[in-house]
Amino acid sequence: MAPDSDADPEQGEDLDLAAVEERAAAAWDEQGLHEAEPEPGTESFFATYPYSYMNAVPHIGHAYTMARTDFMVRFQRMLGKNTLFPFAYHVTGTPIVAAAERIQEGDEDQIDQLVDQGIPEDEVEDFDDPEHWIESFPKLWQRDADDLGLMIDWRRDFHTTDLNPFYDAFVRWQFRQLEDEGLVRRGEHPVVWDPVEGSVLSDHDRREGEGVSPEEYTLIKLHDPEGDRHLLAATLRPETMFGQTNVWIDPEETYVELEHEGERWVVAEPVVDAFGYQFDPIEETGQTWTGRELVGLRVEAPATDRRIPVLPGSFVSAEVGTGIVTSVPSDAPDDYRALLDLQQDPDRMEAFGLDPEEIQAIEPIAIIDTPGMGDLPAVDVVAERSIESQADRQALEEAKEEVYKRGFYEGTMKPELARVGGDPVQEAKDTVQDWLVAEGEAEVFYELADEVVSRGGAEGVVKIVDDQWFMAYGDEDWKHEVHRAFEETIDCFPEDVEQQFDHVVDWLDDWACTRATGLGTKLPWDDQWIIESLSDSTIYMAYYTIAHLLEDTDVEADDVYDNDELFSYVFLGEGEAADATKGSLTEDRIERMREEFLHWYPVDFRNSGKDLIQNHLTFMVFNHVALFDQEHWPRGLSVNGWVTIDGEKMSKSKGNFITLREALDEFGATATRLGLANAGEGLDDANFDREFASNVDRRLRRWHEQVTRPPEHTRSGELTSADRWLLARLAELTGQARQAYEDAMFRSALQSAFFDVMSAWNRYRRRALGEIHEDVWETFADRAIRLLTPIVPHLTRHAWREGGHEGHAIDQAFPEPEPPEDAQAARAAEELIQQVIDDTRDIEQATGETPDEVRVFTAPDWKHAIVETAVQLEDKGELNPGSLTGRVMQNDAIKQHGSDAADFAQSTAEKLSRGPAPSLDVDEPAVLEEARTFLEQELDCTVRVFRAGEAEDVEDGGKADRAEPGRPGIYVEASA
RNA sequence: GCGGGGGUCGCCAAGCGGUCAACGGCGCGAGGCUUAGGACCUCGUCCCAUAGGGGUUCGCAGGUUCGAAUCCUGUCCCCCGCACCA
């Protein structure tokens, strides 16, 4: 299409937005607008959006985040920067594989999901192969992103995992680098395990228990000296071990003996399997007991110097922990209530052969000080809540919650306790656990907080793997460098999130960075592991700079694979290009990559949803800091909230889930973009208002008409005060819009660039009585188009060309404010006019009369003189009623007004100390006289303007005396 | 509990020491335009008021200040995160 062939085929017709969008997209394509090439000597702006996972099409939330990135890119382009906005496809991990499996199985839910996303039913079966997802979804993303008008350079796209040998090579290089720096470490890790499949049971493979993860228990070894074995009691609160008074077992349960590394352990029978996954080797000795048989045993408990008895507790369940509970009646309501139950039941004691005297003697031991609670919180809470029995499960759960929370977060250990006396409970917990484990008095054990069932129907268990790889994000030196990056190189949008990042950096610990299953890149030095999805995507923005020079070129993958010299040279400047040359990979080509990287890097703006603060965005900074020179650390991180639809959270069940495709089909690109800009800004959840998106169309048409069609009545020559006012206002709005765009506050930008510009224009047209100055209109149209271009580029391109300009709106410079020289006076004049209108309307409203004639009396010179003096005094900080009165009374022209002058001085001094001074450089009579016709139109009556003191012959109702600078006296004459 | 962010005129939402009865949008009311409706434009939309004013407001209670929606303290409530999940 020739550049001019679209010159307004529908001029005079209704604006056909869809056609406008289509032509703009075609023209940009033709122009190669989206294809970013390094331009030496030009400042670059590299913006990215975290590539999305290719198991679904983009929805309106993705669109929000992507559009914001695009707004910024286009704005920066208009500032003259060379911009790059690339995109890629994330396919690492298990979801795609799992979903493909479900299609194979004919899973209806999964099929429906695909159909809901717009996949034709007869194509659904093709999605039984993960690679089909990887081929299909990127196309849909590309289609929708293009239709939304994102300025993406698709030549640089790619997908992750070893299905893409080039990216695979890049990630392998990255991990070898990290490994060299000692930042990838190996350790133990509890995982949820599918015992049937013999593999990790990831969230996506679960039928039940999504999101459930292992909980850490401490197994306390309660030594039975008689039998030289240990009863293993499971607890979440090892720090309370100082308060043990007894042990609870379920008398109806079977207990078995296990042997592990020479020790004999006793646990309830149902938990034996779980032990098999966490303790290796472990064997059953064949010895078993009923719980009843264990009652009365006396065991030695760690952290106490007493032998404590094993007692029957009906609340004990083998479903939780080990079926053995160590009893801390001071802090555990369950334990205390069970103790009371037993103590109050002589028959039961007798039935179990217990000595009532001994049982009665058991008392809770105070171990924790909690502000606002007694020494024995469990005792207090059981009494307060009148809990009558250990069988009252719900009341006890609530009581436990209350006591645990308060104790854990606010309590401190009693000072007399060994090792942890005086410590906060939160710290003591770890201290005691470490101590007991080190002494061999306890073991760590994991259990699932809730049931997990695999899609195959197997019940998930916890398994300890001992060869898990971690990113060492817990490393203090590394954290320190990351903090420095936030201080020195990174700007956060909005600024507040920097504190959140700091916090995340502080609490972040080592991150399990490999998985046993799913798609991904194999860990280079241990290929049974696959690098997980958050770890293979931390520095890939660098890969964008060269992706198009590797993929879909004649470069052979083999020449890149494990060619670490290549990446080290391109990204780090290490070595020489010649070192990395290999086969198809020529030195020229390598230099070209280096040039691209140096031109584009670092990332200037990375925009994502706020959910990525605590993982991806932080990881990204960690990895950049570890690998790159400081000059290539990220520069800008931008975060936005979630998108709600018409004020409600988007969800499939509510039926308000909108894909980007649906939005585009319903509203078109322009209204969708405007709706997204209007949806929100900052961290708050944004609201995509469908009504706005469909109604904004009308506003756009009107906008379009006004910026493209010259007004009917124009004039030229001298500028009037109305003209100057509009120019001043446009300058002001330009400044505001510019600042808002810079800060990624796009709703504010839209407010200034669109709504406020239009409302200023409306006022101007009335104010100018329909006689529009042709230069002013030109300026208005030019500003309106440019200011809005980052948000609705299709429409502004069209408007720009209709205005007879060459090229694209997007190629124009973003305007500078450039206020006219007399802007201040122009605005003050307009304020004066509006003041008269407002005051008159107030009077009308108060009196209920409709005026026939309004007489406006401007303040006399002597009042101006007083205000002027007041301003001078204020500037010197000497303004008060006395000083002002004294000063002005030295002036004979003022003094002759006697007490009127004194009173006015008094009130002026008071007013100025509170608010701003009225503008004194307005020739009020002239301004009002010039605006008289306008005033008459607005007030719908005759308006006459007088200088105070020059109108003795008209009735002024005493209002002429009221006149003040900036606030003329007004007399309303009404018939009726 | 910890970290972050909030509670503003029916709804959404700006403001974050004086220019604030408090921007803007939606909704609602009135007028203009129009054959009518819609769209558009204007005015109004806490209470009182026949003169541009007064009163009471910005979760609640105190406080600092000549002056507070804005600062401080306390208190109640809401949202997000506290991970190994993409």
mmCIF file of C-alpha atoms (C1' of nucleotides) in Angstrom, chain A residues 53 92 409-410 500 503 509 511-512 515 533-534 614-615 698-699 702 747 751 762 766 839 841-843 846-847 914 916 959 962 967-968 970-972, chain B residues 1-6 12-14 18-19 23-27 39-45 49-53 79-86:
data_model
loop_
_atom_site.group_PDB
_atom_site.id
_atom_site.type_symbol
_atom_site.label_atom_id
_atom_site.label_comp_id
_atom_site.label_asym_id
_atom_site.label_seq_id
_atom_site.Cartn_x
_atom_site.Cartn_y
_atom_site.Cartn_z
ATOM 1 C CA TYR A 53 2.760 -19.078 29.503
ATOM 2 C CA THR A 92 8.613 -24.382 30.630
ATOM 3 C CA TYR A 409 4.078 -13.903 67.413
ATOM 4 C CA GLU A 410 4.088 -11.921 70.624
ATOM 5 C CA GLN A 500 8.132 -4.237 48.887
ATOM 6 C CA HIS A 503 11.391 -6.742 51.866
ATOM 7 C CA ASP A 509 15.702 -17.908 50.739
ATOM 8 C CA TRP A 511 15.019 -21.452 45.698
ATOM 9 C CA ALA A 512 14.585 -24.995 44.432
ATOM 10 C CA ARG A 515 12.337 -30.283 38.719
ATOM 11 C CA SER A 533 10.113 -22.193 34.926
ATOM 12 C CA LEU A 534 10.928 -19.286 37.184
ATOM 13 C CA GLN A 614 7.934 -11.713 45.082
ATOM 14 C CA ASN A 615 9.309 -14.024 42.515
ATOM 15 C CA ARG A 698 -18.971 8.390 20.638
ATOM 16 C CA ARG A 699 -16.475 10.561 22.422
ATOM 17 C CA ARG A 702 -16.508 13.823 18.453
ATOM 18 C CA ARG A 747 -5.018 7.008 33.564
ATOM 19 C CA GLN A 751 -7.289 12.439 31.893
ATOM 20 C CA ASN A 762 -15.473 23.165 24.788
ATOM 21 C CA ARG A 766 -18.198 29.092 24.051
ATOM 22 C CA ASP A 839 -20.935 34.710 42.026
ATOM 23 C CA ARG A 841 -25.210 32.233 39.836
ATOM 24 C CA ASP A 842 -24.814 31.990 43.587
ATOM 25 C CA ILE A 843 -26.882 35.109 43.979
ATOM 26 C CA ALA A 846 -29.882 32.319 46.901
ATOM 27 C CA THR A 847 -32.534 34.801 45.851
ATOM 28 C CA ARG A 914 -4.619 32.300 54.614
ATOM 29 C CA PRO A 916 -3.251 33.305 47.658
ATOM 30 C CA LYS A 959 -22.565 46.422 45.940
ATOM 31 C CA ARG A 962 -17.953 45.457 48.026
ATOM 32 C CA ARG A 967 -13.812 39.887 43.140
ATOM 33 C CA PRO A 968 -15.920 42.617 41.540
ATOM 34 C CA ILE A 970 -22.196 42.507 41.528
ATOM 35 C CA TYR A 971 -25.662 43.976 41.560
ATOM 36 C CA VAL A 972 -28.428 41.861 40.118
ATOM 37 C "C1'" G B 1 1.887 -11.655 63.644
ATOM 38 C "C1'" C B 2 5.178 -9.496 59.817
ATOM 39 C "C1'" G B 3 5.726 -6.474 55.131
ATOM 40 C "C1'" G B 4 2.976 -3.337 51.698
ATOM 41 C "C1'" G B 5 -1.452 -0.560 50.480
ATOM 42 C "C1'" G B 6 -6.169 1.385 51.714
ATOM 43 C "C1'" C B 12 -15.742 4.575 40.808
ATOM 44 C "C1'" A B 13 -11.958 7.848 42.122
ATOM 45 C "C1'" A B 14 -8.356 12.396 42.670
ATOM 46 C "C1'" G B 18 -3.844 26.921 53.830
ATOM 47 C "C1'" U B 19 -6.094 28.312 46.912
ATOM 48 C "C1'" C B 23 -10.688 17.322 40.334
ATOM 49 C "C1'" G B 24 -12.725 13.880 36.951
ATOM 50 C "C1'" G B 25 -16.027 9.831 35.328
ATOM 51 C "C1'" C B 26 -20.714 7.190 36.138
ATOM 52 C "C1'" G B 27 -25.579 7.799 38.002
ATOM 53 C "C1'" A B 39 -26.212 11.914 21.029
ATOM 54 C "C1'" C B 40 -24.062 16.549 22.203
ATOM 55 C "C1'" C B 41 -23.491 21.237 25.189
ATOM 56 C "C1'" U B 42 -24.570 23.900 29.866
ATOM 57 C "C1'" C B 43 -26.063 24.145 34.915
ATOM 58 C "C1'" G B 44 -27.139 21.554 39.414
ATOM 59 C "C1'" U B 45 -26.499 17.167 42.626
ATOM 60 C "C1'" A B 49 -30.091 30.505 52.876
ATOM 61 C "C1'" U B 50 -34.696 36.217 48.711
ATOM 62 C "C1'" A B 51 -27.136 38.677 47.602
ATOM 63 C "C1'" G B 52 -22.151 36.213 46.271
ATOM 64 C "C1'" G B 53 -23.110 33.597 52.769
ATOM 65 C "C1'" C B 79 -7.219 -5.490 50.255
ATOM 66 C "C1'" C B 80 -2.371 -7.810 48.591
ATOM 67 C "C1'" G B 81 1.913 -10.816 49.883
ATOM 68 C "C1'" C B 82 4.337 -14.178 53.538
ATOM 69 C "C1'" A B 83 7.098 -18.433 48.361
ATOM 70 C "C1'" C B 84 9.254 -22.995 45.516
ATOM 71 C "C1'" C B 85 3.058 -22.063 41.978
ATOM 72 C "C1'" A B 86 3.047 -20.637 36.527
#
